Coordinates of C-alpha atoms in Angstrom, one line a residue:
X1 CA 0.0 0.0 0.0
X2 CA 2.8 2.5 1.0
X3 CA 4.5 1.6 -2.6
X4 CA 0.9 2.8 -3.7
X5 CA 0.9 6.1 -2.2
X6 CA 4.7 7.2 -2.9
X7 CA 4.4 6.2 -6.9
X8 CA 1.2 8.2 -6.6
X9 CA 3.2 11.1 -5.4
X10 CA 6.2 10.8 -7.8
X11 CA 2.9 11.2 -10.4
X12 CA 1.4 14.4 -8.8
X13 CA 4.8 15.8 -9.0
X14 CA 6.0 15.1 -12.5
X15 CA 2.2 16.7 -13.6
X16 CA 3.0 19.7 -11.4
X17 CA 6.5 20.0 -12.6
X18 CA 5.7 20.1 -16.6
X19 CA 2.6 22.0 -15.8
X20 CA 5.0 24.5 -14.4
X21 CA 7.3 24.8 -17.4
X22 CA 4.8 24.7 -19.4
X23 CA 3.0 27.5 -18.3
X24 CA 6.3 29.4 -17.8
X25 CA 6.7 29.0 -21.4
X26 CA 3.4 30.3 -22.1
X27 CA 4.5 33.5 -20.3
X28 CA 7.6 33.8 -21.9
X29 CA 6.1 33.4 -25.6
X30 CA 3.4 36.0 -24.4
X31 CA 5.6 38.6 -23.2
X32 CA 7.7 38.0 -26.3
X33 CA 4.8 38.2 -28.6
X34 CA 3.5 41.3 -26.4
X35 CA 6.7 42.8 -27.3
X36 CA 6.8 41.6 -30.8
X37 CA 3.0 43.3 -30.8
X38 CA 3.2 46.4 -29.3
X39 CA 7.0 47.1 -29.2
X40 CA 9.3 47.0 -26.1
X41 CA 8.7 50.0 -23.7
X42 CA 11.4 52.7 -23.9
X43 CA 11.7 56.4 -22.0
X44 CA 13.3 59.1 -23.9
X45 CA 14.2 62.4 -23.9
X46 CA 14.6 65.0 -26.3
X47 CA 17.9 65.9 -27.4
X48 CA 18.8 69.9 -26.8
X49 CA 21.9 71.8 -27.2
X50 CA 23.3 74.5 -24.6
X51 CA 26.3 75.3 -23.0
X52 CA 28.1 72.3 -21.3
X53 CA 29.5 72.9 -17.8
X54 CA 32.3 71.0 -16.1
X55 CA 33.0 71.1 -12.8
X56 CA 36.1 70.5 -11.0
X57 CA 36.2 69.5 -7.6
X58 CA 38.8 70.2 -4.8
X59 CA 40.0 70.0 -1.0
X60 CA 41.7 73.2 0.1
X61 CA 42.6 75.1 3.3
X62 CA 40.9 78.4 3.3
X63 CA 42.8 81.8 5.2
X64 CA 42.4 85.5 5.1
X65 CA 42.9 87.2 2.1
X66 CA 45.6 89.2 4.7
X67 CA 47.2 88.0 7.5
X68 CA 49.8 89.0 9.6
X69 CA 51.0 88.5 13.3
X70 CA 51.1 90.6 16.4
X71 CA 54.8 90.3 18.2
X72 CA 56.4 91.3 21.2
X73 CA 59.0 94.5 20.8
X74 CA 60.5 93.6 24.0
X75 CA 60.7 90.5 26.8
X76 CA 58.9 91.0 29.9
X77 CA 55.5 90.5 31.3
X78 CA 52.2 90.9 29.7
X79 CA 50.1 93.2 31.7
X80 CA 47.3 93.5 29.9
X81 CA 45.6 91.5 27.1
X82 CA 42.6 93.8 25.3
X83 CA 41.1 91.9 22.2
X84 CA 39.8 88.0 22.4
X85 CA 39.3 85.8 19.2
X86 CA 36.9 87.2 17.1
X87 CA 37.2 90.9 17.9
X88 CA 37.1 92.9 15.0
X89 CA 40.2 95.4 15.0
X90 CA 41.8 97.9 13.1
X91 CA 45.0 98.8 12.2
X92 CA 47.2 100.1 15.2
X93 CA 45.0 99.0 17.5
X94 CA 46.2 98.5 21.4
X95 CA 46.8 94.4 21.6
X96 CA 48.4 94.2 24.1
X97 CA 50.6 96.2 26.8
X98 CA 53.9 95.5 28.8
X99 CA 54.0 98.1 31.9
X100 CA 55.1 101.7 30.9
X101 CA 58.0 101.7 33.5
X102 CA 59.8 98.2 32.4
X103 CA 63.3 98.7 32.4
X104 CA 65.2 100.1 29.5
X105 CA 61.9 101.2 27.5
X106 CA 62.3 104.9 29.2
X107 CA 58.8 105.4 28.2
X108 CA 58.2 108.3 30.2
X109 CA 61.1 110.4 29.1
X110 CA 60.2 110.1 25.7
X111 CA 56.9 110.9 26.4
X112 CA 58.1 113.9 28.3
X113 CA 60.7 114.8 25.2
X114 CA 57.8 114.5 22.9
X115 CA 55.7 116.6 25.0
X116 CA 58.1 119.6 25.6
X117 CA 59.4 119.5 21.6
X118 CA 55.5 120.0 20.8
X119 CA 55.3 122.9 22.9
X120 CA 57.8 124.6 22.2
X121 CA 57.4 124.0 18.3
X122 CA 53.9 125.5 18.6
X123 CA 55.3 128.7 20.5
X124 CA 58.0 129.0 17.7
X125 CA 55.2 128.3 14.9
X126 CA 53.0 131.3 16.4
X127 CA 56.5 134.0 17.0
X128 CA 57.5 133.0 13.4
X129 CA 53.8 134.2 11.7
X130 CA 54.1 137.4 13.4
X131 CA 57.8 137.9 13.3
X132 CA 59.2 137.2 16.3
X133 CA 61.7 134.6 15.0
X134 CA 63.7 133.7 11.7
X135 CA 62.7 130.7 9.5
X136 CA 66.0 129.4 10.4
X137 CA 65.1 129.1 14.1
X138 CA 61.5 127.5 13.4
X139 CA 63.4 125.0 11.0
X140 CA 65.9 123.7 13.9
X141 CA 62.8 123.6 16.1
X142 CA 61.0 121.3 13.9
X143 CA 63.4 118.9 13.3
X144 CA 64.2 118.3 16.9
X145 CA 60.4 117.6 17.6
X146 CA 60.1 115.7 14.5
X147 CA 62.5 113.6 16.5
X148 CA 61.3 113.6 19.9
X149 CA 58.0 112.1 18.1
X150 CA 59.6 109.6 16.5
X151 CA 61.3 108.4 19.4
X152 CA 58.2 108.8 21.3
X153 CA 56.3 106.2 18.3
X154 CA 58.9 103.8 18.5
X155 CA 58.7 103.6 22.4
X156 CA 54.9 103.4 22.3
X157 CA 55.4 100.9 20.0
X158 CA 57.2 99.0 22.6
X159 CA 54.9 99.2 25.1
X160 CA 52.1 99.0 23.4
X161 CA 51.7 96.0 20.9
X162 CA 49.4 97.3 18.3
X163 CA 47.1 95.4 15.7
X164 CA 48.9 95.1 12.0
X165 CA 46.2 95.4 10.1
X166 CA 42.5 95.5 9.7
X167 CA 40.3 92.1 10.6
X168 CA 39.7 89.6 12.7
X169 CA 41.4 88.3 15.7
X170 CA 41.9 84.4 15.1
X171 CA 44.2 83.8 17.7
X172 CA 45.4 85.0 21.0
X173 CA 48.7 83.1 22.1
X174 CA 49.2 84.6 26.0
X175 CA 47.5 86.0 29.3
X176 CA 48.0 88.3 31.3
X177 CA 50.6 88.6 33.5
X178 CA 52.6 85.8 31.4
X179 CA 56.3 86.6 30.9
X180 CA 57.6 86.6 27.5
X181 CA 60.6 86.6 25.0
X182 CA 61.3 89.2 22.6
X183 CA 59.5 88.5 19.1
X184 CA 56.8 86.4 20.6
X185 CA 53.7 86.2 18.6
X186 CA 50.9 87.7 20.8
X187 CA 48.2 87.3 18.4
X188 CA 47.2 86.8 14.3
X189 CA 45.0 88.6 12.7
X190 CA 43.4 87.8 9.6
X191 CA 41.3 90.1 7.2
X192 CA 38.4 87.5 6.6
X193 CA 36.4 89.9 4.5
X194 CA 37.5 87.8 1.7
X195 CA 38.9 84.3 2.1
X196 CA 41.9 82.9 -0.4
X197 CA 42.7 79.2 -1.3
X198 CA 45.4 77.2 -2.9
X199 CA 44.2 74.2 -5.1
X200 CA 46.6 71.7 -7.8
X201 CA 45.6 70.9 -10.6
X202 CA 46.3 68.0 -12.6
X203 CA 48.3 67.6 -16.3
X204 CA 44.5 66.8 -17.6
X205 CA 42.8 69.6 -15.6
X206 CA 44.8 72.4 -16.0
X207 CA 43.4 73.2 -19.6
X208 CA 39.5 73.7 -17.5
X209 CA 41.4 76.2 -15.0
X210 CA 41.2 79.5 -16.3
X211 CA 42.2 83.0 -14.5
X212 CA 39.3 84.8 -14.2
X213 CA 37.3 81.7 -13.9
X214 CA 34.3 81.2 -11.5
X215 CA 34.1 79.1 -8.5
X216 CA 32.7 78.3 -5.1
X217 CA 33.8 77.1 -1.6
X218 CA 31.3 75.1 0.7
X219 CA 31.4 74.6 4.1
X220 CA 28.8 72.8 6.2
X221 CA 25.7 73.9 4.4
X222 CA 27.3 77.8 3.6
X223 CA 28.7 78.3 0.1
X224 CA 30.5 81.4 -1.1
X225 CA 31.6 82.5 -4.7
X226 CA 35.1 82.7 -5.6
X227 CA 37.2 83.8 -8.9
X228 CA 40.3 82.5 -9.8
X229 CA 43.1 85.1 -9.2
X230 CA 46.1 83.2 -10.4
X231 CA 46.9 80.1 -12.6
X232 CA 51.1 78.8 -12.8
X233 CA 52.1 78.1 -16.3
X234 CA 54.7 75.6 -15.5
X235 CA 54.2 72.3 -13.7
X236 CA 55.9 71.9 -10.2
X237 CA 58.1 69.1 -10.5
X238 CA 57.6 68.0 -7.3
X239 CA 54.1 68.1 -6.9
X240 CA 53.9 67.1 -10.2
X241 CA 50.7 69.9 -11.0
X242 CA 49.5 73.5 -11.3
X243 CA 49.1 75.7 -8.7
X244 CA 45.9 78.1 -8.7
X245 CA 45.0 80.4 -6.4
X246 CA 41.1 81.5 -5.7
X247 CA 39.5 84.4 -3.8
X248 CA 36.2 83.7 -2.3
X249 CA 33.9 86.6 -0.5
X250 CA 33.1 86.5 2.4
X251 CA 30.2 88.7 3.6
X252 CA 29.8 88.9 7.4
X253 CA 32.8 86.2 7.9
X254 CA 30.4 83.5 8.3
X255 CA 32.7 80.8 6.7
X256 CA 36.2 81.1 9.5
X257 CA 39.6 80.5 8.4
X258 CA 41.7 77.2 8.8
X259 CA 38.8 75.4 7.7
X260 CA 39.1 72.9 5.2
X261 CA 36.3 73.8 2.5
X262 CA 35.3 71.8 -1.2
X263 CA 36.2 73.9 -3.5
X264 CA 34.2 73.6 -7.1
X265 CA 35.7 75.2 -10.2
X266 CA 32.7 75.8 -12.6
X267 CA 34.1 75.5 -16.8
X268 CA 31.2 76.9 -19.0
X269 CA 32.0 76.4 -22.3
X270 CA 31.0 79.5 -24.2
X271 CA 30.3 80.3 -27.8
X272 CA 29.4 77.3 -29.6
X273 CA 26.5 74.8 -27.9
X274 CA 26.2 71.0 -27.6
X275 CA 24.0 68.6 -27.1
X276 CA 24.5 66.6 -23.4
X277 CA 23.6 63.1 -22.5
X278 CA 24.1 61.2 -19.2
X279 CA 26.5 58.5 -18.5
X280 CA 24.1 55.5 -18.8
X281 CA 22.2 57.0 -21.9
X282 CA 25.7 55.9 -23.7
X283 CA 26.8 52.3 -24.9
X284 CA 30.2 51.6 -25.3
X285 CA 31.9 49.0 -27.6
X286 CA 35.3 48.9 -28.1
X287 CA 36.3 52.2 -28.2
X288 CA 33.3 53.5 -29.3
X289 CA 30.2 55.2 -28.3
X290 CA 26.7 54.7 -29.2
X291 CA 23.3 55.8 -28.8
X292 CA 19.6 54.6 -29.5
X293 CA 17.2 57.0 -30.6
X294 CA 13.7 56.9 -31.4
X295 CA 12.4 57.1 -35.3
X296 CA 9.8 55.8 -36.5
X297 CA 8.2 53.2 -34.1
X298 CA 11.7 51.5 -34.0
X299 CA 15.0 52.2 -32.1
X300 CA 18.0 53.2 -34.1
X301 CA 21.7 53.0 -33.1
X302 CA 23.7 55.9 -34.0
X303 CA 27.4 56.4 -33.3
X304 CA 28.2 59.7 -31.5
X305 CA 31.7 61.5 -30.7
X306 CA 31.7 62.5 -27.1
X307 CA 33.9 65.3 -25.3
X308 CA 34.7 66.6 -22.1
X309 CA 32.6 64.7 -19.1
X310 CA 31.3 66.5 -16.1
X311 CA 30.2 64.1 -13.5
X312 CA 27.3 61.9 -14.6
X313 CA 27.5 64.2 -17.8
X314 CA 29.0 63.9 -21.3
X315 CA 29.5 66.4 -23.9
X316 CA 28.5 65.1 -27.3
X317 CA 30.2 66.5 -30.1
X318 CA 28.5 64.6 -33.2
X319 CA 26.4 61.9 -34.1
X320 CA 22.9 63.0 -33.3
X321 CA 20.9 66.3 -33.9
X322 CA 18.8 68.4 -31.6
X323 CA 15.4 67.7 -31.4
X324 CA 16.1 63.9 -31.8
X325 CA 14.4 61.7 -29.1
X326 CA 17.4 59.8 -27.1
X327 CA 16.2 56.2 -25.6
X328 CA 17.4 57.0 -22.1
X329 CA 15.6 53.5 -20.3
X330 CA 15.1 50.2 -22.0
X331 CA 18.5 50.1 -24.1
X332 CA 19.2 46.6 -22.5
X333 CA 16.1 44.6 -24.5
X334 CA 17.1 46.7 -27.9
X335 CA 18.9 45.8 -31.4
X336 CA 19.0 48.0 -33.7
X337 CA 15.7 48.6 -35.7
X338 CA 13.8 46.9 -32.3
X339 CA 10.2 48.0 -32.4
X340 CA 9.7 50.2 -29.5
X341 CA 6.6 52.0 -27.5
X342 CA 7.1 55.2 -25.5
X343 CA 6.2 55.0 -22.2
X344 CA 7.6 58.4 -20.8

């Protein structure tokens, strides 16, 4: 009886089995004749012409467009610090101090010198318009107090550790009270107004990379334009590329510098337009590039010449015409002069 049962099984599953390729089959010749029927189901796109852009992508370092350090005139002890990181300062702007009566500064006789030439080069200036005193006189006067100022400059100088230029305070190197040597940087301050950047750029690149040319750094969500101040016209041997150098602005110096930023270099190419495809529009064989378009209820394969790429982008030079309709999905299922149904 059990001999029974498991042939009866082997039976059942033999029918099941061919019933199953069978109706496979049935699909398959259905879809094919679908197909065959109606045409395989393609997207495309119309084929326009208009200025191809390449972009060029970068790493760089941005800084100030200016930057210089505050330094210590003398050794001694800080005694007071007046600007933090971020102040905005301008030029010869108190820094920093050392106390007015360190030794060897002889800040306050050069302050007196200074005062007492003044004095009496106004007195002299004011006998001279009415008389009272040659030219000769008033001449001898004013050199010694041109002098005495001088003197009195370079001592305040000393003392007083003043801002270099215009911009922000990035960094403050020392406290108060905290003893230093002579030539110690106090403090850098950077003009951040407009930010600056050093990229290279490879043998193959160099060609895109224009002075003049337009760009833009990003940094976390904040992107600023740039333009391309300077491009070397010989390669560095050791770095085996071009430098370039980029100014960005920066309004309100909301992008600070040492940051690392991506820098994009944007190539328009003017004057003459051309038609651009994507990446996976395009089949390759050999050394060759191809492209299906639509004509006529049937897909035709057309070589094209392609030229610069951008990304997902390519340039193409020849090979189709604008206004053609480009197969852009379905390319897989097709030969050439498949029939084809739009299904965009």
């Amino acid at each position: 009886m059990k001999k029974i049962i498991l042939l009866f099984s082997v039976i059942l599953s033999g029918i099941s089995f061919f019933s199953g390729c069978t109706t496979e089959k049935k699909e398959a010749k259905n879809m094919e004749q679908i197909y065959k029927e109606e045409g395989i189901p393609v997207r495309v796109k119309e084929a326009v012409k208009s200025n191809f852009t390449k972009e060029l992508t970068y790493n760089s370092i941005l800084s100030g467009i200016e930057e210089s350090s505050a330094s210590a005139s003398m050794g001694g002890r800080i005694e007071k610090v007046l600007t933090k990181v971020g102040d905005f300062v301008k030029k010869d702007q108190v820094l920093f101090t050392f106390p007015a009566d360190a030794p060897g500064t002889q800040y306050f006789q050069a302050q007196s010198a200074y005062e007492n030439a003044k004095s009496t080069y106004e007195r002299y200036k004011t006998l001279h318009e009415v008389g009272g005193v040659s030219a000769q006189n008033l001449d001898n006067i004013k050199t010694q107090f041109e002098v005495n100022r001088a003197n009195w400059e370079t001592v305040r100088k000393v003392v007083n550790v003043l801002a270099p230029i215009t911009g922000y305070v990035t960094k403050v190197s020392v406290v108060e009270s905290e003893d230093v040597r002579k030539e110690t940087v106090l403090a850098t301050v950077a003009d951040l107004r407009k930010l600056k950047a050093s990229i290279q750029v490879s043998e193959e690149e160099i060609n895109d990379v224009r002075k003049g040319g337009k760009a833009y750094a990003e940094w976390q969500g904040l992107k600023i334009p740039g333009i391309i101040s300077q491009v070397d016209m010989a390669m560095d041997p050791m770095t085996q590329s071009f430098n370039a150098d980029i100014i960005f602005e920066n309004p309100n110096a909301q992008i600070k510098a040492g940051i690392t930023a991506d820098i994009t270099i944007v190539n328009e190419k003017k004057g003459a337009e051309s038609i651009t495809l994507e990446r996976k529009d395009l089949i390759k064989k050999g050394n060759d590039f191809y492209v299906y378009v639509f004509q006529d209820g049937k897909s035709v394969m057309k070589k094209v010449e392609v030229g610069k790429s951008s990304g997902i982008n390519v340039e193409i030079l020849s090979g189709i015409n604008e206004g053609e309709k480009v197969i852009t999905e379905g390319q897989t299922f097709l030969d050439n002069n498949s029939k084809v149904k739009i299904i965009n």
